[in-house]
Each structure stands twice: as C-alpha cells, then as structure tokens.
Coordinates of C-alpha atoms and ligand atoms in Angstrom, one line a residue:
M721 CA 37.7 -34.4 -24.9
K722 CA 37.5 -31.7 -27.6
Q723 CA 36.8 -29.0 -25.1
R724 CA 39.6 -30.3 -22.8
L725 CA 42.0 -30.3 -25.8
Q726 CA 41.1 -26.7 -26.6
G727 CA 42.1 -25.6 -23.1
A728 CA 41.5 -22.2 -21.4
G729 CA 43.4 -20.0 -19.0
M730 CA 46.2 -22.1 -17.5
T731 CA 45.8 -24.8 -20.1
S732 CA 45.6 -22.5 -23.2
R733 CA 47.9 -22.3 -26.2
R734 CA 49.3 -19.0 -24.6
T735 CA 50.3 -20.9 -21.5
R736 CA 52.0 -23.4 -23.6
E737 CA 53.9 -20.7 -25.5
R738 CA 55.1 -19.3 -22.2
M739 CA 56.4 -22.7 -21.4
V740 CA 58.3 -22.8 -24.7
S741 CA 59.8 -19.3 -24.0
R742 CA 61.0 -20.7 -20.7
L743 CA 62.5 -23.8 -22.4
R744 CA 64.4 -21.4 -24.7
S745 CA 65.8 -19.5 -21.8
Q746 CA 66.8 -22.8 -20.3
G747 CA 69.0 -23.5 -23.3
I748 CA 66.8 -25.6 -25.6
L749 CA 67.6 -24.5 -29.2
N750 CA 66.0 -27.1 -31.5
A751 CA 63.2 -25.2 -33.3
K752 CA 61.4 -28.3 -34.2
V753 CA 61.3 -29.6 -30.7
L754 CA 60.1 -26.2 -29.4
A755 CA 57.4 -26.1 -32.1
V756 CA 56.1 -29.6 -31.2
M757 CA 56.0 -28.7 -27.5
A758 CA 54.0 -25.6 -28.3
E759 CA 51.6 -27.8 -30.2
I760 CA 51.0 -30.9 -28.0
P761 CA 48.5 -30.2 -25.1
R762 CA 50.5 -31.4 -22.1
H763 CA 47.5 -30.9 -19.8
V764 CA 45.5 -33.7 -21.2
F765 CA 48.2 -36.2 -20.1
V766 CA 47.6 -35.5 -16.4
D767 CA 44.6 -35.9 -14.1
E768 CA 42.1 -33.1 -14.5
A769 CA 42.8 -32.0 -10.9
L770 CA 46.4 -31.2 -11.9
E771 CA 45.7 -29.7 -15.2
S772 CA 46.4 -26.1 -14.2
R773 CA 49.9 -27.2 -13.2
A774 CA 50.7 -29.1 -16.4
Y775 CA 52.9 -26.3 -17.9
E776 CA 55.0 -25.6 -14.8
D777 CA 58.5 -26.8 -15.0
T778 CA 57.9 -29.8 -12.7
A779 CA 57.3 -33.5 -12.8
L780 CA 53.7 -34.4 -11.7
P781 CA 52.2 -37.7 -10.5
I782 CA 50.4 -39.9 -13.0
G783 CA 49.5 -42.7 -10.6
H784 CA 51.1 -46.1 -9.9
N785 CA 54.0 -44.2 -8.2
Q786 CA 55.1 -42.7 -11.5
T787 CA 55.5 -39.2 -12.8
I788 CA 55.3 -37.3 -16.1
S789 CA 58.8 -35.9 -16.7
Q790 CA 59.2 -32.1 -16.4
P791 CA 59.0 -30.2 -19.6
Y792 CA 62.7 -29.2 -19.6
I793 CA 63.8 -32.9 -19.4
V794 CA 61.5 -34.0 -22.2
A795 CA 62.8 -31.2 -24.4
K796 CA 66.4 -31.8 -23.5
M797 CA 66.3 -35.5 -24.1
T798 CA 64.5 -35.1 -27.4
E799 CA 67.0 -32.5 -28.5
L800 CA 69.9 -34.7 -27.6
L801 CA 68.3 -37.6 -29.4
L802 CA 67.8 -35.6 -32.7
E803 CA 71.1 -33.6 -32.7
K804 CA 73.0 -35.9 -35.0
G805 CA 70.3 -36.0 -37.7
P806 CA 66.8 -37.2 -38.4
L807 CA 65.7 -40.6 -37.1
T808 CA 63.3 -43.1 -38.5
K809 CA 62.8 -45.8 -35.9
V810 CA 62.9 -45.0 -32.2
L811 CA 62.5 -47.2 -29.2
E812 CA 61.1 -45.6 -26.0
I813 CA 61.4 -47.3 -22.6
G814 CA 58.8 -46.1 -20.1
T815 CA 55.7 -44.8 -21.9
G816 CA 54.2 -43.5 -18.7
C817 CA 51.4 -41.1 -19.6
G818 CA 52.6 -40.9 -23.2
Y819 CA 53.6 -37.3 -23.3
Q820 CA 57.2 -37.9 -24.4
T821 CA 55.9 -40.5 -26.8
A822 CA 53.6 -38.0 -28.5
I823 CA 56.4 -35.5 -28.8
L824 CA 58.7 -38.1 -30.4
A825 CA 56.0 -39.3 -32.7
K826 CA 55.8 -35.8 -34.2
L827 CA 59.5 -35.8 -34.9
V828 CA 60.5 -39.2 -36.1
D829 CA 58.8 -41.7 -38.5
Q830 CA 58.0 -44.6 -36.1
V831 CA 58.0 -44.9 -32.3
Y832 CA 58.0 -48.2 -30.4
S833 CA 57.1 -47.6 -26.8
V834 CA 57.5 -50.2 -24.0
E835 CA 55.9 -49.8 -20.5
R836 CA 55.9 -52.3 -17.6
I837 CA 52.7 -51.0 -16.0
A838 CA 49.7 -52.2 -18.1
P839 CA 47.1 -49.6 -17.1
L840 CA 49.5 -46.7 -17.9
M841 CA 50.3 -48.3 -21.3
K842 CA 46.7 -48.7 -22.2
K843 CA 45.7 -45.1 -21.1
A844 CA 48.6 -43.7 -23.1
R845 CA 47.6 -45.8 -26.2
D846 CA 44.0 -44.6 -26.1
L847 CA 45.0 -40.9 -25.5
L848 CA 47.4 -40.9 -28.5
W849 CA 44.8 -42.4 -30.7
E850 CA 42.4 -39.6 -29.7
L851 CA 45.1 -37.1 -30.5
D852 CA 45.3 -38.7 -33.9
I853 CA 48.9 -39.9 -33.4
K854 CA 49.0 -43.3 -35.0
S855 CA 52.7 -44.0 -35.8
V856 CA 53.3 -45.5 -32.4
G857 CA 53.5 -49.2 -31.4
F858 CA 52.9 -50.0 -27.7
K859 CA 54.0 -53.0 -25.8
H860 CA 53.5 -54.1 -22.2
S861 CA 56.8 -55.5 -21.2
D862 CA 60.0 -55.0 -19.3
G863 CA 61.9 -52.5 -21.4
G864 CA 65.2 -54.1 -20.3
W865 CA 64.6 -56.6 -23.1
G866 CA 64.1 -53.8 -25.6
W867 CA 61.8 -54.8 -28.5
P868 CA 63.8 -57.4 -30.5
D869 CA 61.1 -57.8 -33.2
H870 CA 61.6 -54.2 -34.4
A871 CA 65.4 -53.9 -33.8
P872 CA 67.8 -52.5 -34.7
F873 CA 66.7 -48.9 -33.9
D874 CA 68.4 -45.7 -34.8
G875 CA 67.3 -44.0 -31.6
I876 CA 66.5 -45.2 -28.1
L877 CA 65.2 -43.0 -25.3
A878 CA 64.7 -44.2 -21.7
A879 CA 62.5 -42.4 -19.2
A880 CA 63.6 -44.4 -16.2
A881 CA 67.1 -44.9 -14.8
P882 CA 68.8 -48.3 -14.6
T883 CA 72.0 -48.6 -12.5
E884 CA 73.6 -50.2 -15.5
I885 CA 72.5 -50.0 -19.2
P886 CA 70.8 -53.3 -20.1
E887 CA 72.9 -55.3 -22.6
A888 CA 69.8 -56.0 -24.8
L889 CA 69.4 -52.3 -25.4
L890 CA 73.0 -51.9 -26.5
Q891 CA 72.6 -54.9 -28.8
Q892 CA 69.5 -53.4 -30.4
M893 CA 71.3 -50.2 -31.5
A894 CA 72.1 -49.9 -35.2
I895 CA 75.4 -48.4 -36.2
G896 CA 75.0 -44.7 -35.8
C897 CA 72.1 -45.2 -33.3
V898 CA 71.8 -42.6 -30.5
M899 CA 70.6 -43.6 -27.1
V900 CA 69.6 -41.1 -24.4
I901 CA 69.3 -42.6 -21.0
P902 CA 69.6 -41.7 -17.3
V903 CA 72.0 -44.0 -15.4
G904 CA 72.7 -44.4 -11.7
H905 CA 71.3 -45.0 -8.3
E906 CA 68.4 -43.0 -6.9
G907 CA 69.4 -39.4 -6.1
R908 CA 72.6 -39.4 -8.1
Q909 CA 71.9 -40.2 -11.7
E910 CA 73.5 -38.8 -14.8
L911 CA 72.0 -38.4 -18.3
H912 CA 74.1 -40.2 -20.9
R913 CA 74.2 -40.0 -24.6
I914 CA 75.6 -43.1 -26.2
I915 CA 76.3 -43.5 -29.9
R916 CA 77.1 -46.8 -31.5
T917 CA 80.0 -46.6 -34.0
E918 CA 81.7 -49.1 -36.2
N919 CA 84.2 -49.6 -33.4
G920 CA 82.0 -49.7 -30.4
F921 CA 80.1 -47.2 -28.2
E922 CA 80.8 -43.5 -27.5
D923 CA 79.5 -42.5 -24.1
E924 CA 79.0 -38.8 -23.2
V925 CA 77.7 -37.6 -19.8
V926 CA 75.4 -34.7 -20.3
E927 CA 74.1 -33.5 -16.9
R928 CA 72.9 -34.6 -13.5
V929 CA 69.2 -35.6 -13.4
T930 CA 66.5 -37.2 -11.2
F931 CA 64.4 -40.0 -12.7
V932 CA 62.3 -42.8 -11.3
P933 CA 64.2 -46.2 -11.2
F934 CA 64.2 -48.6 -14.1
L935 CA 62.5 -51.6 -12.6
T936 CA 62.7 -55.2 -13.8
G937 CA 59.7 -57.4 -14.6
V938 CA 56.2 -56.2 -15.4
G939 CA 54.0 -54.3 -12.9
Ligands
SAH431 N1 58.0 -40.1 -20.4 C1 57.1 -40.6 -19.3 C2 57.9 -40.9 -18.1 C3 57.1 -41.7 -17.1 S1 58.1 -42.2 -15.7 C4 56.1 -39.5 -19.1 O1 56.4 -38.3 -19.3 O2 55.0 -39.8 -18.6 C5 59.0 -43.6 -16.3 C6 58.1 -44.7 -16.7 O3 59.0 -45.8 -16.9 C7 57.1 -45.2 -15.7 O4 55.8 -45.3 -16.3 C8 57.6 -46.7 -15.3 O5 56.6 -47.6 -15.1 C9 58.4 -47.0 -16.6 N2 59.4 -48.1 -16.4 C10 60.3 -48.2 -15.4 N3 61.1 -49.3 -15.6 C11 60.6 -49.8 -16.7 C12 61.0 -51.0 -17.5 N4 62.0 -51.8 -17.1 N5 60.4 -51.3 -18.6 C13 59.4 -50.5 -19.1 N6 59.0 -49.4 -18.4 C14 59.6 -49.1 -17.3

C-alpha cells in the first residue's frame, strides 16, 4: 500500500497537481478544496487496472454498477457545501469508494457516511483507515432515512440522485444547514443547494449534472 500511495508517473503528485490546475480553470476557487484534492491520492480509490486514469476528468467504474464521481463534480459539490462557512457535522449519502468522503473528512470536523451496498462501504472504511482518516462514521443503510442518531447536521451531501428529496433528509437539517444534492430522473438531473432557514428552505439550482440514481433499500 505504501508504494501505491506514493504513486509514480500517471499517479504521482505532479499528475494530481495538473488535475488541480484543470479544476481551477474549470472555475473551482476554494483554495482549501484545491489543496485537499492535491493531497488525497485519488488513484488508490480505483482498481489498479484503472489507476493511470484516476486523474482524468471522468467518472470511473468502482464495481456493483457504481462509479467514482469525476474530480470536477467532487470539487464543485464540496465548494458549494462549504461556501457559507465552516461545517462541523456532515452527512454524506453514497460513500461509494470513499473518495468524496476522504475529501470531506479533511475539511470538516466529523463526517457520517451512509452507503446501501455493504462491500463498497466496507472497502471504503478500510481504505480511509489506512489513509489515517479516522473522523468518519460509516453505516450500511438506505440513505433515504438519513442517520437520525447523529442528526441534526450542518451539512448534507448526496452522491446519488433521487427524483424527489427524501423528507427525512430535510428533517435532519439544522437551521443554517446546507444540503448539496442532485435531483431528477436519469439523464436530466440538476444539482441543488438547499439551505434551511428559520422560515423554511431556500432552494437554488446550480447546474445540470449526471449521477447514478438514488435507490431505495439496501443492496
Ligand atoms: N462519492 C462516491 C460516489 C459513488 S456513486 C464516490 O466518489 O465513489 C453513488 C453511491 O451512492 C453508490 O455507491 C450507490 O450505491 C450509493 N447510493 C445510491 N442510493 C443510495 C441510498 N439510498 N442510500 C445510500 N447509498 C446510496
């Protein structure tokens, strides 16, 4: 693992820095987000056979019909989540390979991550432990229920797109909480940023996106 972490050629720190320059040219401005993306080795989150493509601006398969989100979308969602100020307790729905989880863990105090496919959740948990990232709680569950034991949250990030935002997630938002979530049917989804205020919810549509569907039940 040590050697794999180190990387070489297409998996080196220099390749990661080129990815970060590209993110900057794509409009990502948050210096903390960019610094963390330069630090976390994205290639260890994908299969070794795909390692050399890990820093391309593309989603890649991670098994079980799921994908690791493209670097731009990880950066954009993280930036949107953090724009209104620092966050302490963030709920993530859709751990997948754990890459977005690792990025979040470096930027907020505590992350609670829910994944419906048990083998993905376990692999991500082991990998983050190896990367010495220990401020993350993992749960194998349908994220549509949120994680009531740890609610309310001051940030929620979903990596899969429901057609409608699950009520439980809205209920688990503290006042001031920011939720970044893709919403819509396959092929025409939009990224939303929702903020809970004293009076209700503000809903802003950010851009069109493509995500895997938010499924119900456990896999
Ligand atoms: N950020 C992850 C994205 C993985 S793709 C990464 O970069 O690897 C989205 C993930 O959401 C998949 O792993 C899928 O299994 C999970 N997912 C979909 N619906 C879910 C639900 N209702 N509850 C929990 N996880 C869900």
